[in-house]
């Protein structure tokens, strides 16, 4: 859901108006498993909570919020995947989903606890934890650029850090 706050007079913030909530329709998803396997103790996926503050981007063509959270991998619901959204906020009209995507390049690795950032050009990168019963928790990322189709990440998945161990208590 989205709320809008309009403050016309900063010397009198009590005159602000709040409208909403507006429901923003997103593609359906299932909650991820509560934990992601590792060779040590399983990690909490923290699904379905939004995992970081929303990223607000103001561009001449539109303002938007960018969000990310952990969901069940749509192709294998026993595994976690990362879901991201861009919600358009423009000219006082109701918030609406502009684009979204799910990061799930294979069915053997959990992807969870994402953190997303957007640059001034409106291009997005999302980093996340990745693990499996044979893969120590590490960090991976993917990106969406303005030339990529909605729902895709043209850069593919990249490994940022391979972990050599895991906390087990």
mmCIF file of C-alpha atoms in Angstrom:
data_model
loop_
_atom_site.group_PDB
_atom_site.id
_atom_site.type_symbol
_atom_site.label_atom_id
_atom_site.label_comp_id
_atom_site.label_asym_id
_atom_site.label_seq_id
_atom_site.Cartn_x
_atom_site.Cartn_y
_atom_site.Cartn_z
ATOM 1 C CA UNK A 1 0.000 0.000 0.000
ATOM 2 C CA UNK A 2 1.077 3.550 -0.679
ATOM 3 C CA UNK A 3 0.254 6.817 1.067
ATOM 4 C CA UNK A 4 0.909 10.315 -0.254
ATOM 5 C CA UNK A 5 1.828 13.312 1.901
ATOM 6 C CA UNK A 6 1.595 16.814 0.443
ATOM 7 C CA UNK A 7 3.176 19.687 2.355
ATOM 8 C CA UNK A 8 2.498 23.034 0.671
ATOM 9 C CA UNK A 9 3.657 25.177 3.585
ATOM 10 C CA UNK A 10 6.741 23.982 5.467
ATOM 11 C CA UNK A 11 6.275 26.764 8.031
ATOM 12 C CA UNK A 12 2.935 25.143 8.894
ATOM 13 C CA UNK A 13 3.409 21.358 8.566
ATOM 14 C CA UNK A 14 0.050 20.788 10.289
ATOM 15 C CA UNK A 15 -1.545 21.936 7.014
ATOM 16 C CA UNK A 16 -0.171 18.845 5.239
ATOM 17 C CA UNK A 17 -2.630 16.493 3.599
ATOM 18 C CA UNK A 18 -2.327 12.727 3.639
ATOM 19 C CA UNK A 19 -4.105 10.567 1.098
ATOM 20 C CA UNK A 20 -4.276 6.838 0.760
ATOM 21 C CA UNK A 21 -3.750 4.103 1.167
ATOM 22 C CA UNK A 22 -3.624 3.099 -2.468
ATOM 23 C CA UNK A 23 -3.246 -0.618 -3.083
ATOM 24 C CA UNK A 24 -0.479 -1.373 -5.563
ATOM 25 C CA UNK A 25 -1.089 -4.633 -7.426
ATOM 26 C CA UNK A 26 2.049 -6.793 -7.655
ATOM 27 C CA UNK A 27 2.573 -10.202 -9.269
ATOM 28 C CA UNK A 28 1.453 -12.997 -6.980
ATOM 29 C CA UNK A 29 4.051 -14.756 -4.874
ATOM 30 C CA UNK A 30 4.326 -17.292 -2.084
ATOM 31 C CA UNK A 31 6.325 -16.724 1.064
ATOM 32 C CA UNK A 32 9.794 -18.229 0.940
ATOM 33 C CA UNK A 33 10.766 -21.033 3.276
ATOM 34 C CA UNK A 34 11.563 -19.656 6.748
ATOM 35 C CA UNK A 35 15.179 -20.793 6.459
ATOM 36 C CA UNK A 36 17.769 -21.267 3.726
ATOM 37 C CA UNK A 37 20.040 -24.293 3.871
ATOM 38 C CA UNK A 38 23.784 -23.902 4.445
ATOM 39 C CA UNK A 39 26.466 -26.512 5.234
ATOM 40 C CA UNK A 40 26.231 -25.228 8.850
ATOM 41 C CA UNK A 41 23.128 -23.853 10.609
ATOM 42 C CA UNK A 42 20.303 -22.745 8.306
ATOM 43 C CA UNK A 43 19.887 -18.978 7.796
ATOM 44 C CA UNK A 44 16.629 -17.105 8.364
ATOM 45 C CA UNK A 45 15.295 -15.786 5.018
ATOM 46 C CA UNK A 46 13.211 -13.066 6.751
ATOM 47 C CA UNK A 47 10.446 -13.636 4.182
ATOM 48 C CA UNK A 48 8.162 -11.828 3.334
ATOM 49 C CA UNK A 49 9.419 -8.592 4.971
ATOM 50 C CA UNK A 50 10.710 -5.751 2.809
ATOM 51 C CA UNK A 51 14.426 -5.979 3.423
ATOM 52 C CA UNK A 52 15.650 -2.417 3.185
ATOM 53 C CA UNK A 53 14.342 1.099 3.134
ATOM 54 C CA UNK A 54 12.531 1.953 -0.062
ATOM 55 C CA UNK A 55 14.685 3.789 -2.598
ATOM 56 C CA UNK A 56 12.989 7.000 -3.762
ATOM 57 C CA UNK A 57 14.112 8.201 -7.192
ATOM 58 C CA UNK A 58 13.008 11.514 -8.687
ATOM 59 C CA UNK A 59 13.485 11.758 -12.455
ATOM 60 C CA UNK A 60 11.953 14.199 -14.960
ATOM 61 C CA UNK A 61 9.647 11.553 -16.474
ATOM 62 C CA UNK A 62 8.445 10.116 -13.155
ATOM 63 C CA UNK A 63 9.176 9.610 -9.478
ATOM 64 C CA UNK A 64 9.347 6.065 -8.194
ATOM 65 C CA UNK A 65 9.939 3.826 -5.201
ATOM 66 C CA UNK A 66 12.090 0.710 -5.504
ATOM 67 C CA UNK A 67 11.603 -2.219 -3.102
ATOM 68 C CA UNK A 68 12.879 -5.785 -2.613
ATOM 69 C CA UNK A 69 12.058 -8.822 -0.487
ATOM 70 C CA UNK A 70 12.448 -12.597 -0.362
ATOM 71 C CA UNK A 71 9.792 -14.852 -1.911
ATOM 72 C CA UNK A 72 9.479 -18.532 -2.757
ATOM 73 C CA UNK A 73 11.185 -19.438 -6.012
ATOM 74 C CA UNK A 74 8.216 -19.722 -8.412
ATOM 75 C CA UNK A 75 9.761 -22.781 -10.093
ATOM 76 C CA UNK A 76 10.675 -24.607 -6.871
ATOM 77 C CA UNK A 77 8.873 -23.210 -3.830
ATOM 78 C CA UNK A 78 11.160 -24.988 -1.348
ATOM 79 C CA UNK A 79 13.873 -22.494 -2.367
ATOM 80 C CA UNK A 80 14.048 -18.744 -1.697
ATOM 81 C CA UNK A 81 14.292 -16.135 -4.466
ATOM 82 C CA UNK A 82 14.602 -12.340 -4.563
ATOM 83 C CA UNK A 83 11.710 -10.173 -5.825
ATOM 84 C CA UNK A 84 12.117 -6.474 -6.703
ATOM 85 C CA UNK A 85 9.623 -3.784 -7.694
ATOM 86 C CA UNK A 86 9.558 -0.293 -9.157
ATOM 87 C CA UNK A 87 6.422 1.598 -8.114
ATOM 88 C CA UNK A 88 5.691 4.692 -10.230
ATOM 89 C CA UNK A 89 4.590 7.852 -8.425
ATOM 90 C CA UNK A 90 3.836 10.625 -10.880
ATOM 91 C CA UNK A 91 1.839 13.866 -11.103
ATOM 92 C CA UNK A 92 -0.330 13.124 -8.078
ATOM 93 C CA UNK A 93 -1.943 10.040 -9.620
ATOM 94 C CA UNK A 94 -2.225 6.807 -7.677
ATOM 95 C CA UNK A 95 0.892 4.700 -7.224
ATOM 96 C CA UNK A 96 1.166 1.824 -9.700
ATOM 97 C CA UNK A 97 3.591 -0.986 -10.396
ATOM 98 C CA UNK A 98 5.948 0.058 -13.174
ATOM 99 C CA UNK A 99 8.099 -3.080 -13.365
ATOM 100 C CA UNK A 100 9.232 -5.994 -11.247
ATOM 101 C CA UNK A 101 11.348 -9.092 -11.446
ATOM 102 C CA UNK A 102 12.298 -12.263 -9.607
ATOM 103 C CA UNK A 103 15.917 -13.346 -9.298
ATOM 104 C CA UNK A 104 15.940 -17.141 -9.570
ATOM 105 C CA UNK A 105 18.510 -18.242 -12.177
ATOM 106 C CA UNK A 106 18.590 -21.851 -10.970
ATOM 107 C CA UNK A 107 16.784 -24.229 -8.629
ATOM 108 C CA UNK A 108 19.688 -25.304 -6.433
ATOM 109 C CA UNK A 109 20.605 -22.129 -4.521
ATOM 110 C CA UNK A 110 18.591 -20.029 -2.058
ATOM 111 C CA UNK A 111 18.670 -16.257 -2.691
ATOM 112 C CA UNK A 112 17.481 -14.131 0.227
ATOM 113 C CA UNK A 113 17.811 -10.933 2.306
ATOM 114 C CA UNK A 114 18.160 -8.521 -0.653
ATOM 115 C CA UNK A 115 19.348 -4.942 -0.578
ATOM 116 C CA UNK A 116 18.624 -2.720 -3.566
ATOM 117 C CA UNK A 117 20.082 0.573 -4.847
ATOM 118 C CA UNK A 118 19.149 2.817 -7.785
ATOM 119 C CA UNK A 119 21.300 5.410 -9.543
ATOM 120 C CA UNK A 120 20.306 8.762 -11.060
ATOM 121 C CA UNK A 121 19.699 7.114 -14.451
ATOM 122 C CA UNK A 122 17.086 4.792 -12.911
ATOM 123 C CA UNK A 123 19.262 1.696 -13.179
ATOM 124 C CA UNK A 124 19.088 -0.774 -10.310
ATOM 125 C CA UNK A 125 21.425 -3.261 -8.633
ATOM 126 C CA UNK A 126 20.296 -5.748 -6.007
ATOM 127 C CA UNK A 127 22.644 -7.698 -3.756
ATOM 128 C CA UNK A 128 21.599 -10.709 -1.692
ATOM 129 C CA UNK A 129 22.776 -13.700 0.291
ATOM 130 C CA UNK A 130 23.063 -17.026 -1.543
ATOM 131 C CA UNK A 131 23.508 -20.495 -0.034
ATOM 132 C CA UNK A 132 22.599 -24.164 -0.301
ATOM 133 C CA UNK A 133 23.260 -27.348 1.646
ATOM 134 C CA UNK A 134 26.676 -27.517 -0.073
ATOM 135 C CA UNK A 135 27.365 -23.773 -0.580
ATOM 136 C CA UNK A 136 28.458 -21.545 2.290
ATOM 137 C CA UNK A 137 26.448 -18.298 2.506
ATOM 138 C CA UNK A 138 27.987 -15.783 0.136
ATOM 139 C CA UNK A 139 27.018 -12.548 -1.582
ATOM 140 C CA UNK A 140 25.725 -12.233 -5.130
ATOM 141 C CA UNK A 141 24.158 -9.453 -7.164
ATOM 142 C CA UNK A 142 22.352 -8.661 -10.375
ATOM 143 C CA UNK A 143 21.376 -5.439 -12.118
ATOM 144 C CA UNK A 144 18.594 -3.981 -14.231
ATOM 145 C CA UNK A 145 19.428 -1.260 -16.731
ATOM 146 C CA UNK A 146 17.059 0.913 -18.738
ATOM 147 C CA UNK A 147 17.671 -1.267 -21.816
ATOM 148 C CA UNK A 148 16.556 -4.487 -20.121
ATOM 149 C CA UNK A 149 13.036 -5.844 -20.497
ATOM 150 C CA UNK A 150 10.756 -5.555 -17.482
ATOM 151 C CA UNK A 151 11.217 -8.537 -15.200
ATOM 152 C CA UNK A 152 14.710 -9.331 -16.423
ATOM 153 C CA UNK A 153 18.172 -8.473 -15.250
ATOM 154 C CA UNK A 154 20.340 -8.233 -18.345
ATOM 155 C CA UNK A 155 23.651 -8.463 -16.502
ATOM 156 C CA UNK A 156 22.842 -11.906 -15.111
ATOM 157 C CA UNK A 157 23.894 -13.018 -11.664
ATOM 158 C CA UNK A 158 27.413 -12.274 -10.430
ATOM 159 C CA UNK A 159 29.267 -13.622 -7.412
ATOM 160 C CA UNK A 160 30.495 -10.817 -5.176
ATOM 161 C CA UNK A 161 31.939 -12.967 -2.376
ATOM 162 C CA UNK A 162 32.416 -16.731 -1.867
ATOM 163 C CA UNK A 163 32.326 -17.495 1.845
ATOM 164 C CA UNK A 164 34.854 -19.876 3.356
ATOM 165 C CA UNK A 165 32.728 -20.729 6.355
ATOM 166 C CA UNK A 166 29.483 -20.051 8.169
ATOM 167 C CA UNK A 167 28.430 -19.187 11.675
ATOM 168 C CA UNK A 168 26.946 -22.305 13.250
ATOM 169 C CA UNK A 169 25.491 -20.994 16.516
#
